[in-house]
Amino acid sequence: MKKDHAALADKFNQDEPRVDWHDETLWWIRQKRDKAAFGIPEWEELRETASRIKFNVLSNLSQYLEQFEKAALDNGVQVHWAADGEEHNRIVHSILQKHGVDRLVKSKSMLTEECHLNEYLQEHGVEVIDTDLGERIVQLAKEPPSHIVLPCIHWKKEEIGELFHQHLGTPKGNADPQYLTNAARLHLREKFLTRKLAITGVNFAVAETGEMVVCTNEGNADMGAHLADVHIACMGIEKIIPQRKHLGVFLRLLARSATGQPITTYSSHFKKPRKGQEMHIVLVDNGRSRQLGRPEFRNSLKCIRCGACFNTCPVYRRSGGHSYHNAVAGPIGAILAPNLDMKKNADLPFASTLCGSCSNVCPVKIDIHDQLYKWRQVLVKDGYVSSAKAASMKAMAATLSNPALFKIAGKLGRWTIKHAPFVVNNGLNPWFKNREMPEPPKESFREWYQKNRSGTPQPSAGREPQYKEPSKSKIPH
Amino acid sequence: MSANNKSMNDLNSSLRGGGSRERILTAVKKNQPELMTLPVVKNFPQGFSSPVEKFSEVLKGIGGSVYEVANYTEVLHILTANFPGANRIMSTVQELSSINKGDTGYEDPHSLEDVDLAVISSPLAVAENGAVWTMDSLVPQRVLPFICQHLAVIVNKENLVSSMHEAYDKIGNADYGFGVFIAGPSKTADIEQSLVLGAHGPKSMTVFLIG
Ligand code: SF4
């Protein structure tokens, strides 16, 4: 049987210092996000605007898709439609075949991960080189990315040094990030200069103009696309936004939420192929239209893949991306995955404490933790969940649906952790196996809020101290 | 029609997504909720006392350099002093063509591989995030600002706006083939979150604010 999230998290937790390091690194990125968000007085209004633009997109998606297609065709771009991952892969392969290409470069695209494009092409004798440094690292290690923005966040520099020593011939024992990055730069530059076809993902596609925007810090999407004879951009149908000016809203939110940068180094707007070049767009459904039809889960399609919900999630930080056994991990992945395969991914909505931190940081205001909770109900009702989990869930449901009980349960929980840790830190609680319980916060958000709401208003962007920061405050680099 | 031909045709139509296009659009139409109105995007005026100062501070914070200069002669002096070892320099800015060095051909993008310094102009820069905008009408090969080892950008001070909202107001419905915001040198932090400048693109970015 395939291992579920709890079993995979157990495996990740065997190396306690590494878990602490993973936890702290992600928390540090979360703090950078806070700093960037608090620097924008209109942050909350921006989130609200982005959220409402996305609601409009979802409610008018069929028309926007047709509008986008028409504009793209007018721009001289070829447009393809794929019902599922399989069809997407076939379309990409057919374009390769038409050009007699069996080697290509690809920049980051979570959609192609979701469709397992690399495996498909490799089976058909095509060599795919991932050009984002983090993705190249996990590709050399024959692993999937463990984070949508930071693909090799679980790798230590010494391990990367060893990997590069084996594959790129760097000196053994050299683990200097500057040196290793330069080695990758030289290695990948040769690929950019010799590959005739480049695949990129898409961050935003503008219905009004038919252009698509790709955001990177490394410049790898641009190096690939501007040097290749053929550029294929692959996107999920939910990536549409109505107008060019809406990019102003989303580009202000994306990088700040992702890494705390004011904007990514490159925000590239691809509208028409350059002279002599061929440009293709593949529009992929793969379950998205189905998710659109589920009123309780359709909001997950607003996601702009910033990764903020990963970085803030106490479960993700301490279980690692691979424990989610899905292309998109983290809290949002746990909502998207059951739509793709309910049976295989029934465990994922349970990989959450429902603390709500994800919903608080989400730049498009997706009610992530509510949807996780709703998935649990659906999965239990439909018989995808073991009876033990179902029973404890019922207790949780009773608690969460009753504010008075919730207050007591929270207080009791904090008291228990403080005074009788063995009660929760035992083998019966799968979350706390192999690890000490985190130190409980002195007061819950509720108590804190009661105390503070009469005073000066607090900035609300993601400031919700009801869950645990990493124990050590050491900041990596 | 031979069997072979027929299966080729089937393949072609499925590759164009003939059936899928209709199926996807029908499913989306059926499942999308009732229309929700598109919000008005406010302009969100920024409270910077000086956009020039803000721009410089932000760009320096993300690894770029900024010079305020009065004219192109000053730019020439600074670039010559800062890049003494550059063997191939390509300027797309007329006023700075005297700095060109080495092969000046643009035909094949791959041939730009050994450009040490590229000098381009930008009609629009954004104070809130240190980004400059450029597009293919201003750069003879799209790859130039990415493939060069070092990038210099000339911006007229009066083309500085405060926010991305103002930036898109200015871009309006410009009919470019390719356009890009560039904010700082190419970078990565994929190895243990250590920031390294010069991932695949330029290792440095220098912006000259003229005027
Ligand atoms: S759900 Fe929200 S926070 Fe999570 S990746 Fe998507 S946009 Fe970012």
XYZ file of C-alpha atoms and ligand atoms in Angstrom:
696
model
C 0.000 0.000 0.000
C 1.135 3.526 -0.668
C 2.285 5.348 2.436
C 0.007 8.063 3.739
C 0.933 11.509 5.007
C 1.381 10.450 8.634
C 3.719 7.582 7.696
C 5.756 9.760 5.348
C 5.904 12.517 7.955
C 7.212 9.951 10.423
C 10.008 9.158 8.034
C 10.866 12.842 7.668
C 10.836 13.185 11.437
C 13.468 10.558 12.041
C 16.102 13.253 11.643
C 15.088 15.706 14.319
C 17.768 18.367 13.733
C 16.884 18.428 10.052
C 13.229 18.916 10.885
C 14.125 21.845 13.145
C 16.242 23.339 10.398
C 13.464 22.905 7.812
C 10.970 24.430 10.213
C 13.164 27.441 11.002
C 14.085 28.133 7.391
C 10.458 28.260 6.312
C 9.489 30.323 9.320
C 12.196 32.814 8.391
C 10.650 33.134 4.922
C 7.247 33.576 6.497
C 8.686 36.444 8.582
C 10.091 38.087 5.476
C 6.625 37.875 3.992
C 5.175 39.599 7.060
C 7.684 42.403 6.826
C 6.892 42.960 3.155
C 3.142 42.830 3.773
C 3.256 45.230 6.734
C 5.187 47.678 4.559
C 2.105 48.187 2.396
C -0.645 50.080 4.229
C -3.246 48.981 1.684
C -2.288 45.294 1.927
C -5.670 44.105 3.167
C -7.482 46.099 0.530
C -5.181 44.664 -2.124
C -5.943 41.120 -0.957
C -9.641 41.874 -1.047
C -9.345 43.285 -4.564
C -7.349 40.277 -5.757
C -9.868 37.943 -4.181
C -12.775 39.672 -5.873
C -11.051 39.730 -9.251
C -10.561 35.981 -8.912
C -14.202 35.462 -7.944
C -15.186 37.325 -11.065
C -12.816 35.163 -13.123
C -14.302 31.938 -11.789
C -17.845 33.154 -12.398
C -17.121 34.103 -15.997
C -14.341 31.686 -16.848
C -15.812 30.205 -20.030
C -16.126 33.615 -21.630
C -12.664 34.731 -20.493
C -11.139 31.559 -21.915
C -12.703 32.199 -25.302
C -11.650 35.839 -25.185
C -8.106 34.820 -24.287
C -7.980 32.227 -27.049
C -9.108 34.714 -29.653
C -6.618 37.360 -28.567
C -3.776 34.830 -28.469
C -4.632 33.554 -31.952
C -4.682 37.152 -33.202
C -1.228 37.542 -31.685
C 0.021 34.658 -33.792
C 0.141 32.154 -30.936
C -1.151 28.583 -31.408
C -3.674 27.522 -28.780
C -4.314 23.936 -27.643
C -6.846 22.513 -25.212
C -6.199 19.507 -23.005
C -8.919 17.810 -20.981
C -6.431 16.023 -18.728
C -2.751 15.501 -18.007
C -2.493 12.680 -20.505
C -3.787 14.847 -23.337
C -1.531 17.707 -22.275
C 1.490 15.427 -22.487
C 0.449 14.128 -25.902
C 0.009 17.652 -27.242
C 3.452 18.725 -26.033
C 5.018 15.594 -27.472
C 3.332 16.127 -30.837
C 4.812 19.624 -31.090
C 8.235 18.166 -30.348
C 7.752 15.499 -32.999
C 6.667 18.040 -35.566
C 9.976 19.809 -35.068
C 12.042 16.672 -34.742
C 13.154 17.726 -31.270
C 14.244 15.252 -28.595
C 15.945 17.612 -26.134
C 14.452 20.647 -24.432
C 14.739 23.063 -21.544
C 11.891 23.690 -19.137
C 11.401 26.406 -16.526
C 9.294 25.950 -13.432
C 5.740 24.820 -14.068
C 3.750 23.096 -11.351
C 1.209 22.161 -13.999
C 3.731 19.998 -15.863
C 4.586 18.380 -12.510
C 0.906 17.710 -11.943
C 0.669 16.101 -15.414
C 3.944 14.151 -14.968
C 5.223 15.553 -18.229
C 8.889 14.796 -17.552
C 8.244 11.100 -17.019
C 6.048 10.929 -20.104
C 8.615 12.594 -22.326
C 11.467 10.523 -20.926
C 9.515 7.369 -21.733
C 9.295 8.669 -25.286
C 13.009 9.215 -25.508
C 13.006 12.963 -24.882
C 15.562 14.591 -22.601
C 14.093 17.308 -20.363
C 16.389 19.695 -18.514
C 14.756 21.633 -15.677
C 16.460 25.018 -15.579
C 15.344 26.510 -12.291
C 18.298 25.830 -10.000
C 16.205 24.223 -7.277
C 14.352 22.092 -9.794
C 17.590 21.059 -11.460
C 18.905 19.942 -8.079
C 15.918 17.711 -7.354
C 15.916 16.482 -10.944
C 19.540 15.354 -10.648
C 18.560 13.628 -7.414
C 15.595 11.969 -9.193
C 13.109 13.516 -6.778
C 10.031 15.693 -7.234
C 10.109 19.280 -5.883
C 9.060 19.496 -2.227
C 7.746 23.082 -2.377
C 6.106 24.993 -5.249
C 8.341 28.063 -4.872
C 11.416 26.532 -3.195
C 11.767 23.111 -4.853
C 14.814 21.919 -2.887
C 14.131 23.580 0.454
C 14.731 20.177 2.097
C 18.296 19.860 0.739
C 21.438 20.861 2.658
C 24.251 22.588 0.860
C 26.717 19.778 1.655
C 24.369 17.321 -0.041
C 24.032 19.611 -3.046
C 27.842 19.859 -3.154
C 28.057 16.077 -3.287
C 25.321 15.872 -5.940
C 27.127 18.441 -8.101
C 30.410 16.646 -7.555
C 28.837 13.501 -9.002
C 26.911 15.106 -11.858
C 28.684 18.353 -12.719
C 32.220 17.481 -11.632
C 32.626 20.176 -8.971
C 35.427 19.463 -6.451
C 34.461 17.054 -3.699
C 33.658 18.747 -0.426
C 32.897 22.155 -1.918
C 29.544 23.272 -0.520
C 29.795 27.005 -1.105
C 26.426 28.246 -2.474
C 28.121 30.906 -4.609
C 30.466 28.365 -6.149
C 27.782 25.749 -6.721
C 25.389 28.275 -8.255
C 28.091 29.360 -10.660
C 28.751 25.754 -11.635
C 25.035 25.328 -12.361
C 25.050 28.600 -14.326
C 27.754 27.299 -16.654
C 26.163 23.856 -16.929
C 22.738 25.285 -17.786
C 23.983 28.045 -20.090
C 25.229 25.345 -22.435
C 21.719 23.823 -22.425
C 20.029 27.170 -23.125
C 22.343 27.756 -26.073
C 21.847 24.352 -27.653
C 18.173 23.461 -27.091
C 15.725 24.424 -29.814
C 12.574 24.135 -27.741
C 11.657 25.679 -24.400
C 8.701 24.977 -22.125
C 7.597 27.502 -19.511
C 4.779 27.718 -17.025
C 2.417 30.680 -16.787
C 1.666 32.819 -13.729
C -1.064 34.969 -15.248
C -2.806 34.945 -18.626
C -4.650 38.113 -19.624
C -7.986 37.535 -21.386
C -8.087 41.060 -22.805
C -4.704 40.915 -24.568
C -3.872 37.206 -24.963
C -0.521 37.733 -23.256
C 0.885 35.561 -20.495
C 3.133 36.609 -17.673
C 5.908 34.439 -16.288
C 7.694 35.421 -13.060
C 11.189 34.206 -12.143
C 14.150 35.443 -10.150
C 16.772 33.525 -12.073
C 15.806 34.556 -15.603
C 15.660 30.926 -16.682
C 12.255 31.155 -18.377
C 13.533 34.037 -20.502
C 16.871 32.431 -21.316
C 14.997 29.364 -22.530
C 12.183 31.066 -24.434
C 14.181 33.831 -26.148
C 16.846 31.473 -27.446
C 14.569 28.640 -28.595
C 12.865 28.325 -31.989
C 9.734 27.012 -30.316
C 8.215 28.160 -27.018
C 5.448 26.120 -25.396
C 3.673 27.679 -22.402
C 1.551 25.303 -20.320
C -1.163 26.615 -18.028
C -4.174 25.533 -16.007
C -7.376 27.212 -17.168
C -7.728 29.050 -13.841
C -4.668 31.220 -14.534
C -6.769 33.704 -16.506
C -7.196 37.278 -15.297
C -9.514 39.706 -17.076
C -7.366 42.729 -17.877
C -3.748 43.798 -18.120
C -4.151 46.382 -15.378
C -5.079 43.600 -12.940
C -1.461 42.484 -13.162
C -0.697 45.521 -11.012
C -2.674 43.964 -8.160
C -1.336 40.428 -8.517
C 2.313 41.323 -9.095
C 2.250 43.453 -5.958
C 0.987 40.507 -3.935
C 2.784 37.518 -5.451
C 6.462 37.980 -4.600
C 5.784 39.706 -1.297
C 3.690 36.729 -0.221
C 6.128 34.182 -1.624
C 9.525 35.352 -0.378
C 9.081 38.876 0.935
C 10.597 40.428 -2.208
C 8.882 43.567 -3.530
C 8.604 41.868 -6.957
C 10.357 38.968 -8.677
C 13.464 39.968 -10.623
C 11.708 39.259 -13.921
C 8.014 39.641 -14.729
C 7.988 38.740 -18.407
C 4.964 39.491 -20.608
C 4.892 37.137 -23.623
C 2.397 38.357 -26.184
C 3.624 37.456 -29.672
C 6.321 35.104 -30.892
C 9.511 36.844 -31.953
C 10.322 36.899 -35.672
C 10.815 33.349 -36.924
C 9.715 31.809 -33.624
C 6.725 29.574 -32.950
C 4.725 30.047 -29.752
C 2.178 27.617 -28.328
C -0.143 27.750 -25.344
C -1.636 24.604 -23.874
C -4.769 25.240 -21.788
C -5.269 22.393 -19.354
C -8.393 21.419 -17.432
C -7.351 18.241 -15.572
C -10.133 18.362 -12.995
C -10.396 22.130 -12.717
C -13.848 22.351 -14.306
C -14.958 19.630 -11.876
C -13.598 21.570 -8.888
C -15.393 24.651 -10.225
C -18.630 22.722 -9.843
C -18.053 22.021 -6.141
C -19.332 25.139 -4.356
C -17.416 24.346 -1.154
C -14.078 23.847 -2.905
C -14.131 26.033 -5.979
C -12.319 28.854 -4.165
C -9.179 26.751 -4.277
C -9.016 27.693 -7.977
C -8.201 31.279 -6.968
C -4.710 30.149 -5.919
C -1.774 32.050 -7.448
C 0.796 29.505 -6.175
C 2.748 31.860 -3.928
C 3.588 29.212 -1.339
C 2.804 31.445 1.662
C 0.422 28.860 3.102
C 3.229 26.282 3.000
C 5.718 28.497 4.806
C 3.348 29.317 7.614
C 1.872 25.838 8.083
C 3.144 24.130 11.264
C 2.385 20.738 9.731
C 4.119 21.408 6.413
C 7.154 22.882 8.141
C 7.563 19.788 10.268
C 6.579 17.102 7.790
C 8.194 18.246 4.546
C 6.733 18.512 1.070
C 7.222 14.898 0.079
C 4.923 13.671 2.824
C 2.017 15.088 0.786
C 2.678 12.670 -2.125
C 1.158 15.182 -4.551
C 2.727 17.666 -7.036
C 1.350 20.579 -5.034
C 2.011 19.973 -1.318
C 1.075 22.089 1.677
C -2.370 23.291 2.732
C -3.543 24.234 -0.774
C -2.238 20.958 -2.195
C -4.299 19.133 0.400
C -7.429 20.782 -1.029
C -6.536 20.298 -4.678
C -5.372 16.684 -4.383
C -8.650 14.991 -3.350
C -10.270 16.513 -6.427
C -7.708 14.699 -8.579
C -8.019 11.378 -6.745
C -10.170 11.088 -3.646
C -9.080 7.627 -2.664
C -5.355 8.176 -3.023
C -5.409 11.581 -1.342
C -8.033 11.039 1.365
C -5.331 11.436 4.042
C -4.231 14.936 3.002
C -7.045 17.114 4.377
C -6.178 15.570 7.753
C -2.595 16.853 7.538
C -3.572 20.101 9.204
C -4.152 21.475 12.671
C -6.860 23.773 11.230
C -5.121 26.660 12.990
C -6.121 28.944 10.134
C -2.748 30.550 9.610
C -2.853 29.563 5.918
C -6.092 31.452 5.337
C -4.671 34.488 7.106
C -1.640 34.794 4.853
C -3.258 33.818 1.552
C -2.994 36.817 -0.809
C -6.233 35.904 -2.601
C -8.095 35.149 0.630
C -8.859 31.480 0.063
C -10.628 29.973 3.080
C -8.035 27.186 3.105
C -8.594 25.745 6.570
C -12.373 25.781 6.150
C -12.042 23.829 2.929
C -9.742 21.316 4.598
C -12.367 20.817 7.250
C -15.094 20.435 4.643
C -13.056 17.861 2.722
C -12.773 15.810 5.901
C -16.533 15.698 6.133
C -16.954 14.725 2.492
C -14.268 12.048 2.694
C -15.709 10.524 5.857
C -19.224 10.564 4.482
C -18.097 8.875 1.295
C -16.216 6.185 3.208
C -12.636 7.131 2.296
C -11.479 7.457 5.897
C -10.688 4.839 8.550
C -13.146 4.553 11.447
C -10.639 5.699 14.113
C -9.987 8.922 12.280
C -13.682 9.364 11.641
C -14.460 9.099 15.363
C -11.880 11.648 16.441
C -13.076 13.866 13.662
C -16.596 13.779 14.979
C -15.313 15.026 18.318
C -13.445 17.778 16.566
C -16.486 18.680 14.520
C -18.532 18.986 17.707
C -15.858 21.192 19.261
C -15.409 23.442 16.267
C -19.097 23.928 15.700
C -19.648 25.042 19.296
C -17.841 28.255 20.235
C -18.112 27.689 23.992
C -16.727 24.197 23.713
C -14.006 25.445 21.394
C -12.883 27.968 23.994
C -12.714 25.353 26.724
C -11.053 22.769 24.503
C -8.401 25.282 23.520
C -7.719 26.291 27.122
C -7.699 22.704 28.203
C -5.373 21.827 25.368
C -2.917 24.524 26.319
C -3.135 23.528 29.969
C -2.608 19.864 29.095
C 0.425 20.538 26.935
C 1.946 22.616 29.715
C 1.234 20.396 32.695
C 0.711 16.893 31.358
C 2.585 16.642 28.081
C 2.519 12.836 28.142
C -1.223 12.922 27.546
C -0.877 14.335 24.074
C 2.693 13.293 23.434
C 2.014 9.597 23.179
C 1.688 6.926 20.546
C -2.039 7.406 20.209
C -1.655 10.857 18.792
C -0.135 10.372 15.342
C 0.807 14.040 15.088
C 3.148 14.014 18.016
C 4.881 10.725 17.530
C 8.662 11.025 17.554
C 8.680 14.588 18.677
C 8.163 16.728 21.703
C 5.067 18.802 21.716
C 5.744 22.403 20.845
C 5.665 24.904 23.649
C 2.123 26.196 23.926
C 1.475 29.870 23.365
C 0.633 31.655 26.630
C -2.689 32.851 25.338
C -4.842 31.958 22.378
C -5.627 34.369 19.625
C -9.079 34.694 21.107
C -7.748 35.670 24.516
C -5.168 37.922 22.955
C -7.793 39.586 20.814
C -10.151 40.118 23.747
C -7.357 41.784 25.622
C -6.114 43.887 22.752
C -9.098 44.936 20.785
C -9.858 47.867 23.030
C -6.372 49.262 22.497
C -4.677 50.451 19.327
C -5.674 48.459 16.264
C -3.115 45.822 15.312
C -2.072 45.156 11.760
C -3.998 42.073 10.797
C -1.986 40.763 7.848
C -1.219 37.273 8.974
C -0.595 38.217 12.592
C -2.249 35.429 14.514
C -0.160 34.109 17.358
C -2.229 31.034 18.147
C 0.285 28.593 16.769
C 3.867 27.779 17.225
C 6.995 29.503 15.991
C 10.118 27.388 15.674
C 11.768 26.921 19.034
C 15.121 28.462 18.140
C 15.328 31.919 16.744
C 18.478 31.304 14.715
C 18.108 32.771 11.279
C 19.751 30.896 8.423
C 22.116 33.311 6.666
C -8.987 7.056 -47.313
C -6.433 4.595 -45.980
C -6.626 3.439 -42.398
C -3.348 5.148 -41.781
C -4.584 8.450 -43.049
C -7.686 8.206 -40.964
C -5.809 7.569 -37.760
C -3.496 10.471 -38.598
C -6.533 12.688 -38.978
C -7.986 11.502 -35.692
C -4.678 12.177 -34.055
C -4.465 15.658 -35.560
C -7.916 16.626 -34.454
C -7.362 15.289 -30.966
C -4.054 17.144 -30.839
C -5.721 20.408 -31.708
C -8.048 19.579 -28.864
C -11.044 19.723 -31.211
C -13.215 17.658 -28.880
C -11.599 18.813 -25.688
C -12.062 22.501 -26.343
C -15.843 22.132 -26.518
C -15.939 19.699 -23.620
C -13.895 21.964 -21.363
C -15.832 25.095 -22.240
C -19.161 23.333 -21.760
C -18.116 21.916 -18.386
C -16.784 25.292 -17.244
C -19.915 27.077 -18.355
C -22.095 24.538 -16.581
C -20.110 24.640 -13.342
C -19.183 28.303 -12.994
C -21.215 30.161 -10.351
C -23.460 33.114 -11.014
C -21.640 36.174 -12.311
C -19.833 38.176 -9.658
C -18.923 41.719 -10.577
C -15.391 42.744 -11.332
C -14.135 45.142 -8.637
C -12.805 48.565 -9.506
C -9.051 48.620 -8.962
C -8.133 51.653 -6.932
C -5.019 53.595 -7.714
C -3.667 53.272 -4.147
C -1.546 56.453 -4.108
C 1.792 55.816 -2.390
C 2.927 58.114 0.328
C 6.614 58.427 -0.658
C 7.996 61.893 -0.209
C 10.484 61.211 -2.991
C 9.980 58.471 -5.608
C 13.654 58.796 -6.620
C 14.791 58.061 -3.079
C 12.356 55.203 -2.686
C 13.366 53.652 -6.002
C 17.073 53.851 -5.120
C 16.560 52.421 -1.662
C 14.485 49.482 -2.918
C 16.715 48.649 -5.871
C 19.833 48.732 -3.711
C 18.037 46.480 -1.244
C 17.581 43.836 -3.953
C 21.157 43.962 -5.186
C 21.105 46.708 -7.833
C 23.112 49.962 -8.066
C 21.666 53.380 -8.755
C 23.304 56.597 -9.986
C 21.610 59.934 -10.324
C 23.265 61.709 -13.244
C 22.810 64.922 -15.177
C 23.680 63.685 -18.666
C 24.974 60.844 -20.858
C 28.606 61.946 -20.525
C 28.444 61.103 -16.845
C 26.970 57.697 -17.668
C 29.857 57.030 -20.048
C 32.416 57.912 -17.398
C 30.852 55.686 -14.791
C 30.396 52.692 -17.097
C 33.954 52.931 -18.436
C 35.299 53.116 -14.907
C 33.104 50.276 -13.566
C 33.580 47.784 -16.408
C 37.207 48.152 -17.507
C 37.545 44.488 -18.463
C 34.463 44.269 -20.708
C 35.356 42.934 -24.146
C 31.952 43.114 -25.741
C 29.606 45.984 -24.963
C 26.312 46.552 -26.738
C 24.324 49.702 -26.250
C 20.854 50.081 -27.669
C 20.896 53.696 -26.517
C 21.873 55.998 -29.375
C 23.536 58.588 -27.128
C 25.851 55.951 -25.705
C 26.835 54.201 -28.927
C 30.442 55.261 -28.465
C 30.714 52.689 -25.706
C 30.030 49.775 -28.118
C 32.882 47.315 -28.243
C 33.400 44.091 -30.175
C 30.842 42.435 -32.458
C 27.705 44.560 -32.739
C 25.543 42.076 -34.677
C 22.082 41.231 -33.372
C 20.871 38.707 -35.979
C 21.210 35.515 -33.998
C 20.253 35.679 -30.315
C 22.781 32.941 -29.532
C 25.602 35.156 -30.761
C 24.957 37.494 -27.815
C 26.279 34.854 -25.497
C 29.567 36.687 -24.853
C 28.142 40.162 -24.259
C 29.780 41.463 -21.093
C 27.750 44.633 -20.731
C 24.401 45.556 -22.286
C 23.068 49.090 -22.047
C 19.353 49.563 -22.632
C 16.803 52.285 -22.002
C 13.591 52.088 -20.063
C 10.569 54.349 -20.559
C 9.122 53.502 -17.146
C 10.427 52.656 -13.679
C 8.546 51.856 -10.488
C 9.546 53.296 -7.103
C 7.713 50.806 -4.853
C 9.685 47.791 -6.105
C 12.731 49.048 -7.988
C 11.561 47.592 -11.312
C 12.222 49.026 -14.761
C 10.036 48.227 -17.758
C 11.296 47.562 -21.238
C 9.888 45.962 -24.381
C 10.920 44.485 -27.679
C 10.580 47.747 -29.609
C 13.485 49.064 -27.522
C 15.671 45.939 -27.520
C 16.637 44.387 -30.863
C 16.847 40.887 -29.375
C 14.601 39.925 -26.478
C 17.343 37.870 -24.870
C 19.823 40.755 -24.592
C 18.996 41.959 -21.057
C 19.034 38.331 -19.827
C 22.067 36.834 -21.529
C 24.558 39.651 -20.793
C 26.906 39.372 -17.813
C 26.075 42.904 -16.626
C 23.113 45.138 -17.361
C 22.869 48.927 -17.340
C 19.550 50.720 -17.764
C 18.951 54.373 -18.529
C 15.785 55.909 -17.098
C 14.647 59.477 -17.361
C 13.708 60.679 -13.877
C 10.379 61.975 -15.075
C 9.447 58.431 -16.119
C 9.493 57.221 -12.558
C 6.080 56.260 -11.161
C 5.205 55.282 -7.604
C 3.313 52.026 -7.922
C 2.520 49.126 -10.234
C -0.977 50.537 -10.685
C 0.456 53.727 -12.141
C 2.866 51.666 -14.201
C 0.066 49.742 -15.905
C -1.843 52.991 -16.423
C 1.176 54.203 -18.383
C 1.614 50.961 -20.301
C -2.069 51.160 -21.219
C -2.824 49.001 -24.227
C 0.649 49.189 -25.761
C 0.915 46.559 -28.476
C 4.276 44.990 -27.699
C 5.295 41.467 -28.608
C 7.275 41.085 -25.411
C 7.609 43.331 -22.381
C 9.310 42.848 -19.051
C 9.746 44.371 -15.618
C 13.302 43.850 -14.407
C 14.131 44.434 -10.741
C 17.786 43.861 -9.919
C 20.336 41.305 -11.044
C 19.334 37.719 -11.764
C 19.389 35.813 -8.494
C 18.678 32.597 -6.661
C 18.510 31.471 -3.072
C 17.830 27.826 -3.856
C 20.889 26.567 -2.002
C 19.987 26.817 1.670
C 18.401 30.220 1.143
C 21.817 31.846 0.598
C 21.320 34.718 -1.798
C 23.552 34.458 -4.881
C 23.543 37.153 -7.566
C 23.897 35.992 -11.165
C 21.808 32.833 -11.469
C 21.408 32.616 -15.251
C 21.211 36.269 -16.190
C 23.197 39.414 -15.344
C 25.357 39.389 -12.236
C 24.806 43.094 -11.738
C 22.249 45.730 -12.653
C 23.044 49.437 -12.709
C 20.294 51.988 -13.200
C 21.069 55.574 -14.229
C 18.419 58.108 -13.359
C 18.933 60.995 -15.752
C 17.605 64.519 -15.426
S -3.550 28.982 -1.423
Fe -3.102 31.148 -1.169
S -1.280 31.167 0.167
Fe -1.450 29.064 -0.641
S -0.168 29.059 -2.473
Fe -2.268 29.547 -3.136
S -2.329 31.786 -3.176
Fe -0.543 31.230 -1.959
